[in-house]
XYZ file of C-alpha atoms in Angstrom:
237
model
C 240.990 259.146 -39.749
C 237.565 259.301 -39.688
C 235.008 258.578 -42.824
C 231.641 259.456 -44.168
C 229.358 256.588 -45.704
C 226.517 257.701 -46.908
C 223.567 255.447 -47.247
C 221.736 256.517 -50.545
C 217.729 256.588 -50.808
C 216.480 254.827 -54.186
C 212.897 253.771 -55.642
C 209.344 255.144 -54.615
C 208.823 252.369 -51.853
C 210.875 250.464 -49.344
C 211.020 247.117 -51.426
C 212.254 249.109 -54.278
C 215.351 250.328 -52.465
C 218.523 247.921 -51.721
C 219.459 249.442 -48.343
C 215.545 249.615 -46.658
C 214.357 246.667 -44.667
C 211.303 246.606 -42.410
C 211.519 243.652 -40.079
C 213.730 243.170 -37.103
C 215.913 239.865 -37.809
C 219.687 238.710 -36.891
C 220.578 237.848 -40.535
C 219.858 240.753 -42.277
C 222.836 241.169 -44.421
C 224.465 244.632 -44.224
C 224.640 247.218 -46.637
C 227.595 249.477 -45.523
C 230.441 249.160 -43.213
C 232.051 251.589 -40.758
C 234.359 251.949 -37.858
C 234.236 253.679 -35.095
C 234.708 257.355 -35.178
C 232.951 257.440 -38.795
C 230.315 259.614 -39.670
C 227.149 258.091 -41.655
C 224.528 260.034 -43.636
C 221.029 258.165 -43.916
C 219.080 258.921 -46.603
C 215.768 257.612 -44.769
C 211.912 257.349 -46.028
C 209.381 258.139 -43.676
C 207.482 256.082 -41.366
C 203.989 254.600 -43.516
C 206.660 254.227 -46.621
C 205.527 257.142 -48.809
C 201.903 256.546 -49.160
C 200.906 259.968 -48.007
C 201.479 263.534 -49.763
C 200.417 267.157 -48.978
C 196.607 266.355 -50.416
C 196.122 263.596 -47.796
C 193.184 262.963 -46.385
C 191.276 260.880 -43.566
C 190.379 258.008 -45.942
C 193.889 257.699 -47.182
C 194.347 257.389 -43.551
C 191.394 254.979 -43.509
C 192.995 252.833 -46.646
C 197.295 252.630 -45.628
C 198.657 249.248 -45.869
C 199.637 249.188 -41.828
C 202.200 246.123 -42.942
C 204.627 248.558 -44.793
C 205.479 251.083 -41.551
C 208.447 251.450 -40.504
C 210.812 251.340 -43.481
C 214.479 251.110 -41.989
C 217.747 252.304 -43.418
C 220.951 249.823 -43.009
C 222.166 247.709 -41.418
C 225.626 249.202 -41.134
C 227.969 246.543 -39.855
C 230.458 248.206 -37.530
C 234.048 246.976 -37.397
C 235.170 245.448 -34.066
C 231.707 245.260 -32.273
C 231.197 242.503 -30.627
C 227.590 240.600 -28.819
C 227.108 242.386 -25.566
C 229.003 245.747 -26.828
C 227.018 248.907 -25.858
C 226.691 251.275 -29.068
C 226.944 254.917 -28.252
C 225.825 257.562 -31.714
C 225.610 260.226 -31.603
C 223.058 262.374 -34.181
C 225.144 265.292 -35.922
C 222.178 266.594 -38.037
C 218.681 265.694 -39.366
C 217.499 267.222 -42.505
C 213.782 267.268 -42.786
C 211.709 266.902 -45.235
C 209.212 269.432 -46.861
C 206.482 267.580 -46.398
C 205.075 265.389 -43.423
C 201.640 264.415 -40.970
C 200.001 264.116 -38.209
C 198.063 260.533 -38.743
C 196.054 258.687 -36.335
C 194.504 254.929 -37.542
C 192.114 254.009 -35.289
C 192.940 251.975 -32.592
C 196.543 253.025 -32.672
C 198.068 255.869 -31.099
C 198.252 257.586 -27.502
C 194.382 259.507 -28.693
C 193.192 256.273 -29.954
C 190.230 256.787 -27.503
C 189.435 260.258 -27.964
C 189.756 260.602 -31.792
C 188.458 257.172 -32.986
C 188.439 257.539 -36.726
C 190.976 258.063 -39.295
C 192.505 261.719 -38.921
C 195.623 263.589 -40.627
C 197.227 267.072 -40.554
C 199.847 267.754 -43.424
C 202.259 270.068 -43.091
C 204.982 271.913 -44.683
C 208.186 271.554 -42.922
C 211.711 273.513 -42.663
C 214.724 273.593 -40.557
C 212.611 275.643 -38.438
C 209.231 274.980 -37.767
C 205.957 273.032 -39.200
C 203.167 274.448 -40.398
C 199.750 273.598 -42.289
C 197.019 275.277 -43.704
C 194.597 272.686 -41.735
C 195.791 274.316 -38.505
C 196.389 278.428 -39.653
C 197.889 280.232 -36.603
C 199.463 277.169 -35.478
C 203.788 276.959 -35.776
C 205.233 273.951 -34.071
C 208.822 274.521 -33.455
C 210.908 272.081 -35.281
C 212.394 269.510 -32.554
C 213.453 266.685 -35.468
C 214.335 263.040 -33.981
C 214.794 259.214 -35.194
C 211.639 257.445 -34.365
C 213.987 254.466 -33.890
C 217.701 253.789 -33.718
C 219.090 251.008 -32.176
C 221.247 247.527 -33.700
C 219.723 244.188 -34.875
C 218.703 241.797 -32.282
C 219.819 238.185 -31.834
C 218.413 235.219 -31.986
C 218.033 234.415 -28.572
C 216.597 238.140 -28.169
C 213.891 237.327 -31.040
C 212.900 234.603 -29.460
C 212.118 236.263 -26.181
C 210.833 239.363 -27.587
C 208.459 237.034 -28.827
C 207.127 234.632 -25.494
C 207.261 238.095 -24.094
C 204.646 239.560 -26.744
C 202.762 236.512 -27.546
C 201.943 236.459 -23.855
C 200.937 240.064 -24.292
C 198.420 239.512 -26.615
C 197.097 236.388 -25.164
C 196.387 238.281 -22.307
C 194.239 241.242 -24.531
C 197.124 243.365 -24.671
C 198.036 245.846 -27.150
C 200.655 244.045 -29.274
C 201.868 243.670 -33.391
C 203.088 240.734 -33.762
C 205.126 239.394 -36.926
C 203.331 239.636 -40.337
C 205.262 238.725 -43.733
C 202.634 240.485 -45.690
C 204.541 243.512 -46.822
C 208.310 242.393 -45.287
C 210.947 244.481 -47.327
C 213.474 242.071 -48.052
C 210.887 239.974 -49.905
C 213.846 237.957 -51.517
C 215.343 237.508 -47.478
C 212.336 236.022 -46.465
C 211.349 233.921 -49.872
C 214.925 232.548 -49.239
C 213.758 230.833 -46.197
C 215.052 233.682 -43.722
C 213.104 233.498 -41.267
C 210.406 236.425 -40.473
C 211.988 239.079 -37.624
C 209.742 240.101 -34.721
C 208.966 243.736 -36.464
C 208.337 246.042 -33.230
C 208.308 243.345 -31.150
C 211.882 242.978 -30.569
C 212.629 246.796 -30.211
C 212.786 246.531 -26.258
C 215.009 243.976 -26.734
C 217.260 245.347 -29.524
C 219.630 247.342 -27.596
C 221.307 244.471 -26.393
C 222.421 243.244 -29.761
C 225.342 244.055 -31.392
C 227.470 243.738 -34.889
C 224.759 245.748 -37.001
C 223.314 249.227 -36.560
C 220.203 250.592 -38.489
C 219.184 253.957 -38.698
C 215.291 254.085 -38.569
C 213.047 256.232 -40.908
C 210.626 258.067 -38.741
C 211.578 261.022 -37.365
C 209.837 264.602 -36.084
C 207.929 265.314 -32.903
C 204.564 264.556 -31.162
C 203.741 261.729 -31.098
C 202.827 260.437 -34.866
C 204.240 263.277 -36.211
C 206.739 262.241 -39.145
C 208.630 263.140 -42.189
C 211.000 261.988 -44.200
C 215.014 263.014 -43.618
C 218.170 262.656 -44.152
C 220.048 261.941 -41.194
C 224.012 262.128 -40.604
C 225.029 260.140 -37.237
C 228.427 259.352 -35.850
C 229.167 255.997 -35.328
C 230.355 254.803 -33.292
C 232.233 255.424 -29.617
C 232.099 251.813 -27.481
């Protein structure tokens, strides 16, 4: 018989909550198990870790800490996967939030060029639709989605993610590569854990295996993001 574990959201920020983590690394300990066949319910944060609110503006844009994006919910360790398994979830429902943004930081994002300076939309979500008073006459159907889902990768998979990168970057490519500034588990990595590649390894993540996490960021366009609660299925092999 199938389960529900539901992965419960705690503390204003990611390092104040047990079950967030934002760096890729193959010893992250997890905080739930399931089997497959089991439903899970994610009770995520959104993607810049709650330091935006409907009375945003540009310079709070201008002033995020960059290191704390991408707060993750899990792992979940699932029972009888095994290195080289292929994961399949599916995502029963995602509850938005009520609140969420359109943010650019310069040099980041697919208008990086055309809008150079710091810029943000808030808007009022529901099941529906989004809307803001910045934009009146504007609805954007709602078309809700996890920014990132995907298992832990290995070690060997770190460690190419980063050549791979590093050679990026040498080259004048456009590339984040680790920072422990900001890493949520601070105790993991003041332990002597060893700093994960971040985004880095998430081309390479899908080929890793024991431990699924559910990723914060979800919503539509581009940087467009709020925080949800998400219930997946885990998992069919």
């Amino acid at each position: 018989m199938s389960r529900t574990i539901e992965i419960k959201r705690s503390g204003a920020t990611a390092k104040d909550d047990p079950n967030c983590f934002n760096r890729l690394h193959w010893a992250l300990p997890p905080v739930a198990k399931a089997s497959p066949g089991d439903y899970i319910v994610y009770e995520t944060r959104d993607a810049l870790d709650n330091q935006f609110g409907s009375a945003a503006t540009a310079a709070d844009v201008a002033g995020a800490d960059l290191a704390r994006v991408h707060p993750m919910t899990g792992p979940v360790f699932i029972e009888g996967a095994k290195r080289g398994d292929a994961l399949a979830v599916t995502v029963i429902d995602i509850a938005p939030n009520d609140y969420g943004y359109t943010a650019i930081a310069p040099g980041f994002g697919f208008l990086r060029d055309v809008i150079t300076g710091p810029f943000i939309v808030n808007w009022k979500l529901d099941r529906l639709a989004a809307v803001s008073d910045q934009l009146p006459n504007i609805r954007i159907p709602m078309c809700a989605f996890p920014g990132s889902i995907g298992v832990l990768p290995g070690k060997p998979e770190v460690a190419e993610a980063l050549d791979r990168e590093g050679a990026l970057a040498a080259a004048g490519g456009f590339v984040l590569m680790p920072e422990p500034k900001g890493a949520v588990p601070a105790a993991f990595i003041r332990r002597g854990g060893p700093l994960g590649c971040g985004r880095a390894a998430h081309g390479s993540a899908a080929r890793e295996w024991r431990q699924h996490g559910c990723e914060s960021n979800a919503g539509g366009y581009d940087d467009y993001v709020s925080g949800t609660g998400r219930r997946c299925r885990a998992v069919d092999r």
